[in-house]
Amino acid sequence: GAFLFCHLFIMDGMDLSPKEALQQNRDYFSSDYSHLSDAGHYYVYQNILRIVYREIHNQPYPLTPRIGSWGFQYDACVSWYESGSCPLVHSSNVYMDLFDPRGMKYAITTSSAYEEGWIMVHNPFDTEQNVVLSFMASGPPPSIYPKVEVVMDTDISTSGEMQSKVINPVSNYYPYKVHIVVSAKIGVIAAGGEARVIWKPIREKEIEGKQPFRIIALAVVGTHVEEGGVLGATADFTFLE
């Protein structure tokens, strides 16, 4: 059998009746008592930090821990979400956009939702790899972004093999407005190969008023990895000031 090692965090007042506990912690919940409020998120954040700091000091963690590969094979990820610096070659109409000045979040994009753009990706490994694209999405539907066709030209010299996928940058998982990072596999790249990743907005009636497609990272991962994580938002509790 498998063993799960974890630390339990219990909110204050859990020794009270459910009614009394909710009354005592009411400021930590939103009006539906199903989701945390801003103060509740901060409360949980603080207690997670306490657990992490306590365990780091109590356990013999190495100063330079061994970091495993993402997906048991080779992996390489380039993200400009927080740095605003993209080392990858791209089309001249693509630029770095500080789309969230408060959170200091960046994406590469075009000036218009109708424009196509492209970016180069290289596989530095001697094995065939999946390519995962990370991009911004919004929800609930309809998205603030247009649907796009993402084409991977994996044989640039001969304009040979083309891989295509339609992406709808929308999230259906939240009943309230969200603006989040989503990742999806867009194709396979040969060992040592390079590809031009082209995104083409799909012209639909509702494209009017849409924002340009925003890309925040590219990853070259193992062939069994279909989606991947990316460096997400940093803790932001300025709303409590």
mmCIF file of C-alpha atoms in Angstrom:
data_model
loop_
_atom_site.group_PDB
_atom_site.id
_atom_site.type_symbol
_atom_site.label_atom_id
_atom_site.label_comp_id
_atom_site.label_asym_id
_atom_site.label_seq_id
_atom_site.Cartn_x
_atom_site.Cartn_y
_atom_site.Cartn_z
ATOM 1 C CA GLY A 1 0.000 0.000 0.000
ATOM 2 C CA ALA A 2 0.951 3.667 -0.320
ATOM 3 C CA PHE A 3 1.585 6.021 2.564
ATOM 4 C CA LEU A 4 0.590 9.674 2.482
ATOM 5 C CA PHE A 5 2.643 11.993 4.655
ATOM 6 C CA CYS A 6 0.851 15.237 5.332
ATOM 7 C CA HIS A 7 0.241 17.927 7.914
ATOM 8 C CA LEU A 8 -3.280 18.807 8.945
ATOM 9 C CA PHE A 9 -4.231 22.416 9.457
ATOM 10 C CA ILE A 10 -7.382 23.038 11.523
ATOM 11 C CA MET A 11 -9.028 26.424 11.744
ATOM 12 C CA ASP A 12 -9.703 27.974 15.115
ATOM 13 C CA GLY A 13 -13.001 27.057 16.731
ATOM 14 C CA MET A 14 -13.299 23.563 15.299
ATOM 15 C CA ASP A 15 -13.977 22.251 18.804
ATOM 16 C CA LEU A 16 -17.214 24.251 18.802
ATOM 17 C CA SER A 17 -20.538 23.326 17.258
ATOM 18 C CA PRO A 18 -20.787 23.909 13.480
ATOM 19 C CA LYS A 19 -22.970 26.975 14.030
ATOM 20 C CA GLU A 20 -20.588 28.467 16.596
ATOM 21 C CA ALA A 21 -17.528 27.671 14.460
ATOM 22 C CA LEU A 22 -19.037 29.385 11.408
ATOM 23 C CA GLN A 23 -20.009 32.362 13.519
ATOM 24 C CA GLN A 24 -16.490 32.677 14.928
ATOM 25 C CA ASN A 25 -14.837 32.343 11.492
ATOM 26 C CA ARG A 26 -17.457 34.148 9.404
ATOM 27 C CA ASP A 27 -14.956 36.771 8.220
ATOM 28 C CA TYR A 28 -12.911 34.013 6.564
ATOM 29 C CA PHE A 29 -15.745 32.996 4.231
ATOM 30 C CA SER A 30 -17.581 34.645 1.369
ATOM 31 C CA SER A 31 -21.332 35.181 1.537
ATOM 32 C CA ASP A 32 -22.076 31.661 0.208
ATOM 33 C CA TYR A 33 -20.069 30.083 3.077
ATOM 34 C CA SER A 34 -18.618 27.726 0.463
ATOM 35 C CA HIS A 35 -15.593 29.793 -0.635
ATOM 36 C CA LEU A 36 -12.956 31.662 1.307
ATOM 37 C CA SER A 37 -13.004 35.437 1.505
ATOM 38 C CA ASP A 38 -9.891 37.569 0.903
ATOM 39 C CA ALA A 39 -9.159 37.451 4.630
ATOM 40 C CA GLY A 40 -9.709 33.676 4.606
ATOM 41 C CA HIS A 41 -7.184 33.175 1.823
ATOM 42 C CA TYR A 42 -4.656 35.229 3.775
ATOM 43 C CA TYR A 43 -5.356 33.220 6.941
ATOM 44 C CA VAL A 44 -4.731 29.903 5.138
ATOM 45 C CA TYR A 45 -1.647 31.336 3.410
ATOM 46 C CA GLN A 46 -0.114 32.336 6.744
ATOM 47 C CA ASN A 47 -0.714 28.925 8.290
ATOM 48 C CA ILE A 48 0.745 27.057 5.307
ATOM 49 C CA LEU A 49 3.857 29.220 5.601
ATOM 50 C CA ARG A 50 4.128 28.340 9.301
ATOM 51 C CA ILE A 51 4.040 24.619 8.464
ATOM 52 C CA VAL A 52 6.641 24.988 5.696
ATOM 53 C CA TYR A 53 9.054 27.036 7.822
ATOM 54 C CA ARG A 54 8.608 24.695 10.791
ATOM 55 C CA GLU A 55 9.345 21.581 8.756
ATOM 56 C CA ILE A 56 12.306 23.124 6.931
ATOM 57 C CA HIS A 57 13.939 23.849 10.283
ATOM 58 C CA ASN A 58 12.963 20.503 11.853
ATOM 59 C CA GLN A 59 13.950 18.221 8.973
ATOM 60 C CA PRO A 60 17.443 17.660 7.525
ATOM 61 C CA TYR A 61 16.659 19.161 4.123
ATOM 62 C CA PRO A 62 19.759 19.555 1.892
ATOM 63 C CA LEU A 63 20.850 23.085 1.058
ATOM 64 C CA THR A 64 20.902 22.125 -2.624
ATOM 65 C CA PRO A 65 18.092 19.579 -3.044
ATOM 66 C CA ARG A 66 18.045 17.293 -6.068
ATOM 67 C CA ILE A 67 15.377 18.415 -8.511
ATOM 68 C CA GLY A 68 13.758 15.668 -10.532
ATOM 69 C CA SER A 69 12.816 15.864 -14.189
ATOM 70 C CA TRP A 70 9.297 16.901 -15.116
ATOM 71 C CA GLY A 71 7.770 13.784 -16.651
ATOM 72 C CA PHE A 72 10.594 11.266 -16.047
ATOM 73 C CA GLN A 73 12.216 12.354 -19.313
ATOM 74 C CA TYR A 74 13.995 15.509 -20.323
ATOM 75 C CA ASP A 75 12.173 18.815 -20.033
ATOM 76 C CA ALA A 76 12.859 22.467 -20.745
ATOM 77 C CA CYS A 77 10.536 25.374 -20.030
ATOM 78 C CA VAL A 78 10.832 29.032 -20.982
ATOM 79 C CA SER A 79 8.480 31.383 -19.133
ATOM 80 C CA TRP A 80 8.324 35.179 -19.331
ATOM 81 C CA TYR A 81 5.182 35.439 -17.176
ATOM 82 C CA GLU A 82 6.998 37.216 -14.358
ATOM 83 C CA SER A 83 10.291 38.282 -15.933
ATOM 84 C CA GLY A 84 8.994 40.001 -19.064
ATOM 85 C CA SER A 85 11.994 38.588 -20.935
ATOM 86 C CA CYS A 86 11.484 36.126 -23.809
ATOM 87 C CA PRO A 87 14.676 34.751 -25.407
ATOM 88 C CA LEU A 88 12.814 32.976 -28.217
ATOM 89 C CA VAL A 89 12.794 34.295 -31.778
ATOM 90 C CA HIS A 90 9.368 35.552 -32.859
ATOM 91 C CA SER A 91 7.648 37.470 -35.636
ATOM 92 C CA SER A 92 8.233 41.221 -35.815
ATOM 93 C CA ASN A 93 4.623 42.072 -34.940
ATOM 94 C CA VAL A 94 4.810 40.200 -31.621
ATOM 95 C CA TYR A 95 5.735 42.216 -28.529
ATOM 96 C CA MET A 96 6.011 41.831 -24.750
ATOM 97 C CA ASP A 97 2.838 43.046 -23.033
ATOM 98 C CA LEU A 98 2.637 43.998 -19.351
ATOM 99 C CA PHE A 99 -1.039 43.054 -19.247
ATOM 100 C CA ASP A 100 -1.286 43.051 -15.436
ATOM 101 C CA PRO A 101 0.636 46.068 -14.066
ATOM 102 C CA ARG A 102 -0.472 45.422 -10.494
ATOM 103 C CA GLY A 103 0.665 41.796 -10.485
ATOM 104 C CA MET A 104 3.587 42.485 -12.862
ATOM 105 C CA LYS A 105 2.519 39.734 -15.268
ATOM 106 C CA TYR A 106 3.721 39.605 -18.870
ATOM 107 C CA ALA A 107 2.748 37.849 -22.080
ATOM 108 C CA ILE A 108 3.793 37.967 -25.696
ATOM 109 C CA THR A 109 0.965 39.055 -27.967
ATOM 110 C CA THR A 110 0.005 41.086 -31.013
ATOM 111 C CA SER A 111 -1.569 44.535 -31.273
ATOM 112 C CA SER A 112 -4.882 43.244 -32.610
ATOM 113 C CA ALA A 113 -7.068 40.214 -31.866
ATOM 114 C CA TYR A 114 -7.156 39.601 -35.645
ATOM 115 C CA GLU A 115 -3.366 39.338 -36.068
ATOM 116 C CA GLU A 116 -1.398 36.161 -36.545
ATOM 117 C CA GLY A 117 1.956 35.704 -34.849
ATOM 118 C CA TRP A 118 4.666 33.096 -34.497
ATOM 119 C CA ILE A 119 7.414 32.050 -32.116
ATOM 120 C CA MET A 120 10.251 29.538 -32.502
ATOM 121 C CA VAL A 121 10.762 26.538 -30.238
ATOM 122 C CA HIS A 122 13.823 24.247 -30.142
ATOM 123 C CA ASN A 123 14.135 20.717 -28.777
ATOM 124 C CA PRO A 124 17.637 20.488 -27.236
ATOM 125 C CA PHE A 125 17.273 16.791 -26.411
ATOM 126 C CA ASP A 126 18.050 13.598 -28.329
ATOM 127 C CA THR A 127 14.518 12.261 -27.895
ATOM 128 C CA GLU A 128 11.175 13.145 -29.440
ATOM 129 C CA GLN A 129 9.290 15.524 -27.131
ATOM 130 C CA ASN A 130 5.857 17.060 -26.667
ATOM 131 C CA VAL A 131 5.476 20.844 -26.901
ATOM 132 C CA VAL A 132 3.186 22.463 -24.328
ATOM 133 C CA LEU A 133 1.912 26.018 -24.740
ATOM 134 C CA SER A 134 0.802 28.111 -21.745
ATOM 135 C CA PHE A 135 -1.575 30.973 -22.410
ATOM 136 C CA MET A 136 -4.088 33.232 -20.682
ATOM 137 C CA ALA A 137 -7.752 32.264 -20.523
ATOM 138 C CA SER A 138 -10.839 33.768 -18.917
ATOM 139 C CA GLY A 139 -14.173 32.544 -17.638
ATOM 140 C CA PRO A 140 -17.017 31.999 -17.417
ATOM 141 C CA PRO A 141 -17.772 31.966 -21.180
ATOM 142 C CA PRO A 142 -17.571 33.827 -23.413
ATOM 143 C CA SER A 143 -13.819 34.354 -23.192
ATOM 144 C CA ILE A 144 -12.236 37.765 -23.533
ATOM 145 C CA TYR A 145 -9.897 36.073 -26.040
ATOM 146 C CA PRO A 146 -10.695 34.686 -29.497
ATOM 147 C CA LYS A 147 -10.386 31.045 -30.449
ATOM 148 C CA VAL A 148 -7.099 30.428 -32.236
ATOM 149 C CA GLU A 149 -5.717 27.771 -34.498
ATOM 150 C CA VAL A 150 -2.207 26.896 -33.314
ATOM 151 C CA VAL A 151 -0.042 25.419 -36.056
ATOM 152 C CA MET A 152 3.346 23.817 -35.457
ATOM 153 C CA ASP A 153 5.566 23.762 -38.529
ATOM 154 C CA THR A 154 8.088 21.114 -37.506
ATOM 155 C CA ASP A 155 10.008 21.017 -40.776
ATOM 156 C CA ILE A 156 10.724 24.654 -41.529
ATOM 157 C CA SER A 157 13.365 24.029 -44.169
ATOM 158 C CA THR A 158 10.979 22.107 -46.428
ATOM 159 C CA SER A 159 7.636 23.395 -45.100
ATOM 160 C CA GLY A 160 6.788 19.747 -44.520
ATOM 161 C CA GLU A 161 4.913 18.300 -41.541
ATOM 162 C CA MET A 162 2.331 20.617 -40.002
ATOM 163 C CA GLN A 163 0.487 19.967 -36.753
ATOM 164 C CA SER A 164 -2.635 21.952 -35.965
ATOM 165 C CA LYS A 165 -4.875 22.403 -32.930
ATOM 166 C CA VAL A 166 -7.790 24.740 -32.177
ATOM 167 C CA ILE A 167 -7.585 26.379 -28.743
ATOM 168 C CA ASN A 168 -10.466 28.097 -27.007
ATOM 169 C CA PRO A 169 -8.942 30.212 -24.188
ATOM 170 C CA VAL A 170 -11.895 29.848 -21.842
ATOM 171 C CA SER A 171 -12.438 28.328 -18.405
ATOM 172 C CA ASN A 172 -15.720 26.621 -17.514
ATOM 173 C CA TYR A 173 -14.753 25.648 -13.988
ATOM 174 C CA TYR A 174 -15.646 28.783 -12.041
ATOM 175 C CA PRO A 175 -19.041 30.499 -11.538
ATOM 176 C CA TYR A 176 -17.268 33.837 -11.048
ATOM 177 C CA LYS A 177 -14.922 35.816 -13.281
ATOM 178 C CA VAL A 178 -11.381 34.456 -13.552
ATOM 179 C CA HIS A 179 -8.292 35.314 -15.606
ATOM 180 C CA ILE A 180 -5.955 32.330 -15.393
ATOM 181 C CA VAL A 181 -3.092 30.442 -17.026
ATOM 182 C CA VAL A 182 -4.005 27.317 -19.017
ATOM 183 C CA SER A 183 -1.580 24.853 -20.637
ATOM 184 C CA ALA A 184 -2.152 22.490 -23.555
ATOM 185 C CA LYS A 185 -0.110 20.159 -25.746
ATOM 186 C CA ILE A 186 0.149 21.581 -29.262
ATOM 187 C CA GLY A 187 2.316 18.989 -30.994
ATOM 188 C CA VAL A 188 5.395 16.774 -31.084
ATOM 189 C CA ILE A 189 8.897 17.921 -31.994
ATOM 190 C CA ALA A 190 11.693 15.652 -33.254
ATOM 191 C CA ALA A 191 14.958 15.104 -31.410
ATOM 192 C CA GLY A 192 17.178 18.138 -31.894
ATOM 193 C CA GLY A 193 14.523 19.758 -34.074
ATOM 194 C CA GLU A 194 12.977 23.181 -34.125
ATOM 195 C CA ALA A 195 9.518 24.386 -35.036
ATOM 196 C CA ARG A 196 7.664 27.569 -35.763
ATOM 197 C CA VAL A 197 4.582 27.862 -33.549
ATOM 198 C CA ILE A 198 1.996 29.986 -35.353
ATOM 199 C CA TRP A 199 -1.270 31.189 -33.850
ATOM 200 C CA LYS A 200 -4.108 32.270 -36.128
ATOM 201 C CA PRO A 201 -7.208 33.911 -34.605
ATOM 202 C CA ILE A 202 -10.414 32.314 -35.856
ATOM 203 C CA ARG A 203 -12.675 35.022 -37.232
ATOM 204 C CA GLU A 204 -16.077 34.651 -35.618
ATOM 205 C CA LYS A 205 -18.809 37.222 -35.038
ATOM 206 C CA GLU A 206 -17.999 37.469 -31.349
ATOM 207 C CA ILE A 207 -14.341 38.302 -32.034
ATOM 208 C CA GLU A 208 -15.347 41.964 -31.964
ATOM 209 C CA GLY A 209 -14.054 43.488 -28.736
ATOM 210 C CA LYS A 210 -11.807 40.534 -27.942
ATOM 211 C CA GLN A 211 -8.285 40.973 -26.600
ATOM 212 C CA PRO A 212 -5.288 39.550 -28.509
ATOM 213 C CA PHE A 213 -4.240 35.975 -27.669
ATOM 214 C CA ARG A 214 -1.604 36.042 -24.883
ATOM 215 C CA ILE A 215 1.167 33.427 -24.530
ATOM 216 C CA ILE A 216 3.167 33.237 -21.309
ATOM 217 C CA ALA A 217 5.382 30.143 -21.694
ATOM 218 C CA LEU A 218 6.545 27.262 -23.899
ATOM 219 C CA ALA A 219 7.729 23.900 -22.603
ATOM 220 C CA VAL A 220 9.421 20.914 -24.245
ATOM 221 C CA VAL A 221 8.439 17.856 -22.181
ATOM 222 C CA GLY A 222 8.235 14.060 -22.243
ATOM 223 C CA THR A 223 5.955 12.428 -24.799
ATOM 224 C CA HIS A 224 3.522 11.202 -22.131
ATOM 225 C CA VAL A 225 3.008 14.709 -20.700
ATOM 226 C CA GLU A 226 -0.078 16.365 -22.200
ATOM 227 C CA GLU A 227 -0.289 19.424 -19.973
ATOM 228 C CA GLY A 228 2.158 21.212 -17.752
ATOM 229 C CA GLY A 229 2.382 23.693 -14.959
ATOM 230 C CA VAL A 230 3.921 27.105 -15.166
ATOM 231 C CA LEU A 231 5.135 29.611 -12.632
ATOM 232 C CA GLY A 232 1.923 31.104 -11.285
ATOM 233 C CA ALA A 233 0.936 34.190 -9.396
ATOM 234 C CA THR A 234 2.877 35.326 -6.364
ATOM 235 C CA ALA A 235 1.096 35.980 -3.084
ATOM 236 C CA ASP A 236 -0.727 39.303 -3.284
ATOM 237 C CA PHE A 237 -2.576 40.502 -0.215
ATOM 238 C CA THR A 238 -2.477 44.231 -0.856
ATOM 239 C CA PHE A 239 -6.271 44.225 -0.534
ATOM 240 C CA LEU A 240 -5.822 43.908 3.242
ATOM 241 C CA GLU A 241 -3.912 47.169 3.529
#
